[in-house]
CSV table of C-alpha atoms and ligand atoms in Angstrom, one decimal:
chain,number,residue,atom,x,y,z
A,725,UNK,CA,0.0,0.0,0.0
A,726,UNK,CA,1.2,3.5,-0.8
A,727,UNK,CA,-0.3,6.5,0.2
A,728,UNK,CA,-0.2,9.4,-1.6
A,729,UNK,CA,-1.9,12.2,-0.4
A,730,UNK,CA,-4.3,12.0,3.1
A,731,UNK,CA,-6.7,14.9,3.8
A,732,UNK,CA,-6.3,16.3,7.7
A,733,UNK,CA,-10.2,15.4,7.6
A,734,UNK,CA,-11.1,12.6,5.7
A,735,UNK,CA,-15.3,11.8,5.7
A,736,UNK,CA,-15.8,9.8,2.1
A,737,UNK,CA,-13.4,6.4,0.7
A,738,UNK,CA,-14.0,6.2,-3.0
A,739,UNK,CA,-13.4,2.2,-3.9
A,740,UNK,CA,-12.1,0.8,-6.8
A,741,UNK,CA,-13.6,-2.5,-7.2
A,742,UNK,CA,-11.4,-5.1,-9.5
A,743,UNK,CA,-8.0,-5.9,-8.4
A,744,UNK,CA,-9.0,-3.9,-5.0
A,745,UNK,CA,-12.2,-5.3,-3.0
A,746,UNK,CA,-10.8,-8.9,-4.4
A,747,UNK,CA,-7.4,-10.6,-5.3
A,748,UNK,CA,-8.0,-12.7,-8.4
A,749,UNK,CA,-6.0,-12.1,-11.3
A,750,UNK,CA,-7.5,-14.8,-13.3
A,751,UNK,CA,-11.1,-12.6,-13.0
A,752,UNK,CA,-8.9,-9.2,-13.8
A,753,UNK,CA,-7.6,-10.9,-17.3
A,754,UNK,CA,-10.7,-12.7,-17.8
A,755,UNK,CA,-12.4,-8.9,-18.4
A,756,UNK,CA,-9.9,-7.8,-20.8
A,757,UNK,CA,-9.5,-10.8,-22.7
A,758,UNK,CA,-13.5,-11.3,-22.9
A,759,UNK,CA,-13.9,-7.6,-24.1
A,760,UNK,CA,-10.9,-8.0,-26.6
A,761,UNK,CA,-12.7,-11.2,-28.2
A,762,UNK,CA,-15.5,-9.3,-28.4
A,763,UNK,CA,-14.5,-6.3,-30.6
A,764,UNK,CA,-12.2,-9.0,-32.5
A,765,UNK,CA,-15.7,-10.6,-33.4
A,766,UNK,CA,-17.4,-7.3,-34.2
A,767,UNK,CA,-14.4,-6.1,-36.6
A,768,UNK,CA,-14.2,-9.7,-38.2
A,769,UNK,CA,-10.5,-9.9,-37.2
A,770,UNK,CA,-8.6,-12.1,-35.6
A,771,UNK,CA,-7.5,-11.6,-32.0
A,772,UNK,CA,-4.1,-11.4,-32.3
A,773,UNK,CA,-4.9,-8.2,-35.1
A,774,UNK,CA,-7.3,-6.7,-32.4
A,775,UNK,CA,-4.7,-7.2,-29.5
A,776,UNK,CA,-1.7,-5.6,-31.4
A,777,UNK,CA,-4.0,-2.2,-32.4
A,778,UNK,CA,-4.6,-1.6,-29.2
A,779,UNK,CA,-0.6,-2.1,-28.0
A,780,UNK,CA,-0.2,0.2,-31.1
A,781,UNK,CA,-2.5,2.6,-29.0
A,782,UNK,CA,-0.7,2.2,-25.7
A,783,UNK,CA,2.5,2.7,-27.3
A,784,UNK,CA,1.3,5.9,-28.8
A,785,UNK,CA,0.0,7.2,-25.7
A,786,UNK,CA,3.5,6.0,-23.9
A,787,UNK,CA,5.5,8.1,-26.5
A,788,UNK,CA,3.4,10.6,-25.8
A,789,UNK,CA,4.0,10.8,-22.6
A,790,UNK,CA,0.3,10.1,-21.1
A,791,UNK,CA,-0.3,7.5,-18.6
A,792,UNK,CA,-2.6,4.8,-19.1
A,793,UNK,CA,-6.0,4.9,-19.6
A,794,UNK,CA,-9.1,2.5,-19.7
A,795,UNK,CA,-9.9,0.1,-21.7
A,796,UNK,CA,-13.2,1.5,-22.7
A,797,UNK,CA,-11.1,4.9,-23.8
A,798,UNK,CA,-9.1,2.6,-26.2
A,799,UNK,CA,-12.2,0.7,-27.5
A,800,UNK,CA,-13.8,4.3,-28.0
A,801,UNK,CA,-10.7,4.9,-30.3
A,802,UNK,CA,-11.3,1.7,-32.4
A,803,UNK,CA,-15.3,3.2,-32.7
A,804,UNK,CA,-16.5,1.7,-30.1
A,805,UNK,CA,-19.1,4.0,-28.5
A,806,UNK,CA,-19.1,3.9,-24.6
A,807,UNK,CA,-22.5,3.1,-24.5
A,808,UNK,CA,-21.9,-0.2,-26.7
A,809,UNK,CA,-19.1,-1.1,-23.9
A,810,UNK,CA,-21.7,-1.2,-21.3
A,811,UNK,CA,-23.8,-3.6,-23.4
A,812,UNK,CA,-20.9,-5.4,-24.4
A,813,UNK,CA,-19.8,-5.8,-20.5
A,814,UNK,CA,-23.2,-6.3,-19.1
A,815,UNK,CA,-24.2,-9.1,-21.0
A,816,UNK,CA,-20.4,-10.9,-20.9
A,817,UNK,CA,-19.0,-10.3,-17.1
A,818,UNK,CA,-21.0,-12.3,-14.3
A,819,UNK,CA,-18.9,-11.0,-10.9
A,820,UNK,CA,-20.8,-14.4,-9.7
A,821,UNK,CA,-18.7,-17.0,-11.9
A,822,UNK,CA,-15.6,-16.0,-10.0
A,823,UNK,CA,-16.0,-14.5,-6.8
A,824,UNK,CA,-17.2,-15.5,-3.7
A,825,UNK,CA,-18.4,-14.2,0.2
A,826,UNK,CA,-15.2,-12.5,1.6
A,827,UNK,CA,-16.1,-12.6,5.8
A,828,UNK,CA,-12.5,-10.2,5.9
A,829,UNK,CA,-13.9,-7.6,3.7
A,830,UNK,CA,-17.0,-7.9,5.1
A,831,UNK,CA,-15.7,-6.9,8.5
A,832,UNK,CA,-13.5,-4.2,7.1
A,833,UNK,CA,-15.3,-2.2,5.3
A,834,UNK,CA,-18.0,-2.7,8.2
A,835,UNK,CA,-15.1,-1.2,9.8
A,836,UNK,CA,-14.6,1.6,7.9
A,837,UNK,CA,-18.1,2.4,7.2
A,838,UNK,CA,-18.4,3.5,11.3
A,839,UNK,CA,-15.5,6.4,9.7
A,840,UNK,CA,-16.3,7.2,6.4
A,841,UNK,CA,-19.2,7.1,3.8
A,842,UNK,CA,-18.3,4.2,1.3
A,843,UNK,CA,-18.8,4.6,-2.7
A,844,UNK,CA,-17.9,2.7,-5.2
A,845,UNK,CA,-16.2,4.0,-8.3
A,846,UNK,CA,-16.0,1.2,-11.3
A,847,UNK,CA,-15.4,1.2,-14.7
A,848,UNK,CA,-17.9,-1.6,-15.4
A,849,UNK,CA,-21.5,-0.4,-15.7
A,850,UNK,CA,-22.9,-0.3,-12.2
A,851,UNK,CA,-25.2,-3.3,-12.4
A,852,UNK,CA,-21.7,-5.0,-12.6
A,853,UNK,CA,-20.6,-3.3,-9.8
A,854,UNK,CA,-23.6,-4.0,-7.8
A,855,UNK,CA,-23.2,-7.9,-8.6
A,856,UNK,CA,-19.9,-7.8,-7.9
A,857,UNK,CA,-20.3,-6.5,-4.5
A,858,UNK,CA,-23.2,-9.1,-3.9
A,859,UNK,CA,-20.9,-12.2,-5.2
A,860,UNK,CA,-18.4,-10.6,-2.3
A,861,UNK,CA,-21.5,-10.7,0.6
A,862,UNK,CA,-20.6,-7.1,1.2
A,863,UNK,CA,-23.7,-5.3,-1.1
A,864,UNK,CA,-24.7,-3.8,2.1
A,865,UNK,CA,-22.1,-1.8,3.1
A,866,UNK,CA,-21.7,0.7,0.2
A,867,UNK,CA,-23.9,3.4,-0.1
A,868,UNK,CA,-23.1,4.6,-3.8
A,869,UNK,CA,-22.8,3.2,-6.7
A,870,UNK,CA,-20.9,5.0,-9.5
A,871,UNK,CA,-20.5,2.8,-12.9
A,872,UNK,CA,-19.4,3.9,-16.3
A,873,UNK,CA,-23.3,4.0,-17.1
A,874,UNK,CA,-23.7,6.5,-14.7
A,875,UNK,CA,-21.5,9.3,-16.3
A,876,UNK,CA,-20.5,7.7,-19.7
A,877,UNK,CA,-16.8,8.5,-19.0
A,878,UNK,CA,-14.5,6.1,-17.9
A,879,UNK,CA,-11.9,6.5,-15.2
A,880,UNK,CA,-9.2,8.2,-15.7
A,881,UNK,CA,-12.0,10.7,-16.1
A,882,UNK,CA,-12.8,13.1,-13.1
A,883,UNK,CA,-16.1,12.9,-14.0
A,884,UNK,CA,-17.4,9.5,-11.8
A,885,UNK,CA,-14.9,11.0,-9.1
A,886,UNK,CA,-17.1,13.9,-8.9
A,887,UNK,CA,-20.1,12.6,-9.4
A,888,UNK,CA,-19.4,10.3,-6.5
A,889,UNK,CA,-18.2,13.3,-3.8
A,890,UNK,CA,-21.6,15.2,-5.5
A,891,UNK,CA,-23.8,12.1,-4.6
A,892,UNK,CA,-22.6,11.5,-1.2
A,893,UNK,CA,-22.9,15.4,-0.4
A,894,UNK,CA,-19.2,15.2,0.9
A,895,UNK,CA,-16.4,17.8,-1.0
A,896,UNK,CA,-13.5,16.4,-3.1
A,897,UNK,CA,-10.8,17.7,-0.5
A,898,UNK,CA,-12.4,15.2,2.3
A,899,UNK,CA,-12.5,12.3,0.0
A,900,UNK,CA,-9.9,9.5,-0.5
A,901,UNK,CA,-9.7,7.5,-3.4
A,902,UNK,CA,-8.5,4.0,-3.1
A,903,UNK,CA,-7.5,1.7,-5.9
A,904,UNK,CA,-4.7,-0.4,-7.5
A,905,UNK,CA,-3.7,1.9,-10.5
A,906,UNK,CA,-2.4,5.3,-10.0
A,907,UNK,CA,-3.1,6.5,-13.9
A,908,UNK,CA,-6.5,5.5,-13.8
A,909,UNK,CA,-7.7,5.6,-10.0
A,910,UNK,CA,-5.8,7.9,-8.2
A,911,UNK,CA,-4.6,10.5,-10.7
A,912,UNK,CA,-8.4,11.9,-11.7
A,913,UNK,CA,-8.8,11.9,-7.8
A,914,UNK,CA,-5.9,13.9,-7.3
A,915,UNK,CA,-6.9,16.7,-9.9
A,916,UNK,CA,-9.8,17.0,-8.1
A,917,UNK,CA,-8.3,17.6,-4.5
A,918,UNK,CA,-8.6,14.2,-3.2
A,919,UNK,CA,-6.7,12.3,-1.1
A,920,UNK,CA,-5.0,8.8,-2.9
A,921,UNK,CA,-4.1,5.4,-1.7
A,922,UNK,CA,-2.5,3.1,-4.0
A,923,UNK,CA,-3.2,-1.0,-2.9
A,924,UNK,CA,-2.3,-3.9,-3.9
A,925,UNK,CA,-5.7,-6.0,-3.6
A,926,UNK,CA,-8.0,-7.1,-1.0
A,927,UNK,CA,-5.5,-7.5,1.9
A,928,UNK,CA,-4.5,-4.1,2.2
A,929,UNK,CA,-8.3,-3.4,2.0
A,930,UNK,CA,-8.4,-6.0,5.1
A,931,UNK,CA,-5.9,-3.9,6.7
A,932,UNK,CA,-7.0,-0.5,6.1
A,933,UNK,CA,-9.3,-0.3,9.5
A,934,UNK,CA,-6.2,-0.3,11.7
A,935,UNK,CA,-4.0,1.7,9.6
A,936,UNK,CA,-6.7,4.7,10.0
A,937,UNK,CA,-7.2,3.9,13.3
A,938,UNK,CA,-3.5,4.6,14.0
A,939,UNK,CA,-2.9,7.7,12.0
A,940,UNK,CA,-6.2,9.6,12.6
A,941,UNK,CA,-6.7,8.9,16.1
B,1703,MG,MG1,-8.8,-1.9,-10.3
């Protein structure tokens, strides 16, 4: 875990969801490669074709000197409209067929929900997220949802960050976002004013209760 900026008085965690409320790499790939196959299929190409334009595309945006951005911001450079995305990931990624009740969580983010008001920030459309959160046993701990269908811009946007601090009534400079990439998760948070927590996966979400406990009390 790395923490990059902490506000003196921190009310809101904005949460990530793959590859930070759950550890599963397999799941993490699984989404890409899925999504991949899928505009492969709608371009009649093969994979390989599909997989090397979009490398093209992150080596461009490398050379450029950006940092990395979303898949869905790729797929909208291939013509592939946001909205069509959300269809594409809604009807393709079941949270259920990989991830199960995580007690640990569970109890941490009860935890953390006695501190702070808990979002959820995700990429996927938030009927995704809201599965994905179910499939974890821990639907009832988050208060807001924000998915990609709720803005139509997809992290590194600000705009779900905002939207999030704006639905929880809680301003950006008391909110903390928390995720495991610092181009897409954390550097939309910090242009807004937001505090930033880089983690690995779900165990330094396990651990996050203590850690606040010890440098806020
Ligand atoms: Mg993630």
């Amino acid at each position: 875990m790395r923490v990059f900026v902490l506000p003196p008085t921190p009310r809101a965690l904005l949460l990530d969801f793959d590859s930070t409320l759950y550890t599963n790499p397999a799941y993490a790939t699984f989404q890409t490669e899925v999504l991949i196959e899928r505009l492969a299929r709608e371009r009649g190409e093969s994979l390989e074709k599909t997989k090397s334009l979009l490398e093209g595309f992150k080596a461009e945006l490398r050379a450029a000197g950006a940092g990395a951005t979303s898949l869905g911001n790729l797929f909208v450079r291939l013509g592939v409209s946001i909205e069509t995305s959300i269809a594409w990931r809604e009807e393709l990624i079941d949270p259920f067929d990989w991830l199960a009740p995580d007690p640990l969580l569970d109890k941490a983010l009860e935890d953390l929900a006695s501190r702070f008001d808990l979002a959820l920030v995700t990429n996927n459309p938030a009927s995704v997220g809201r599965r994905g959160l179910a499939a974890l046993g821990v639907e009832g701990r988050i208060e807001c949802i924000v998915g990609i269908d709720d803005t139509l811009r997809s992290k590194p946007d600000t705009a779900p960050y905002s939207l999030a601090a704006r639905r929880l009534g809680i301003e950006a400079t008391a909110c903390i976002s928390i995720g495991d990439r610092y181009d897409v998760d954390l550097v939309p948070a910090l242009a807004l004013g937001m505090g930033a927590i880089l983690v690995d996966g779900v165990e330094d979400l396990r651990a996050l209760p203590d850690w606040f406990a010890a440098v806020l009390s």
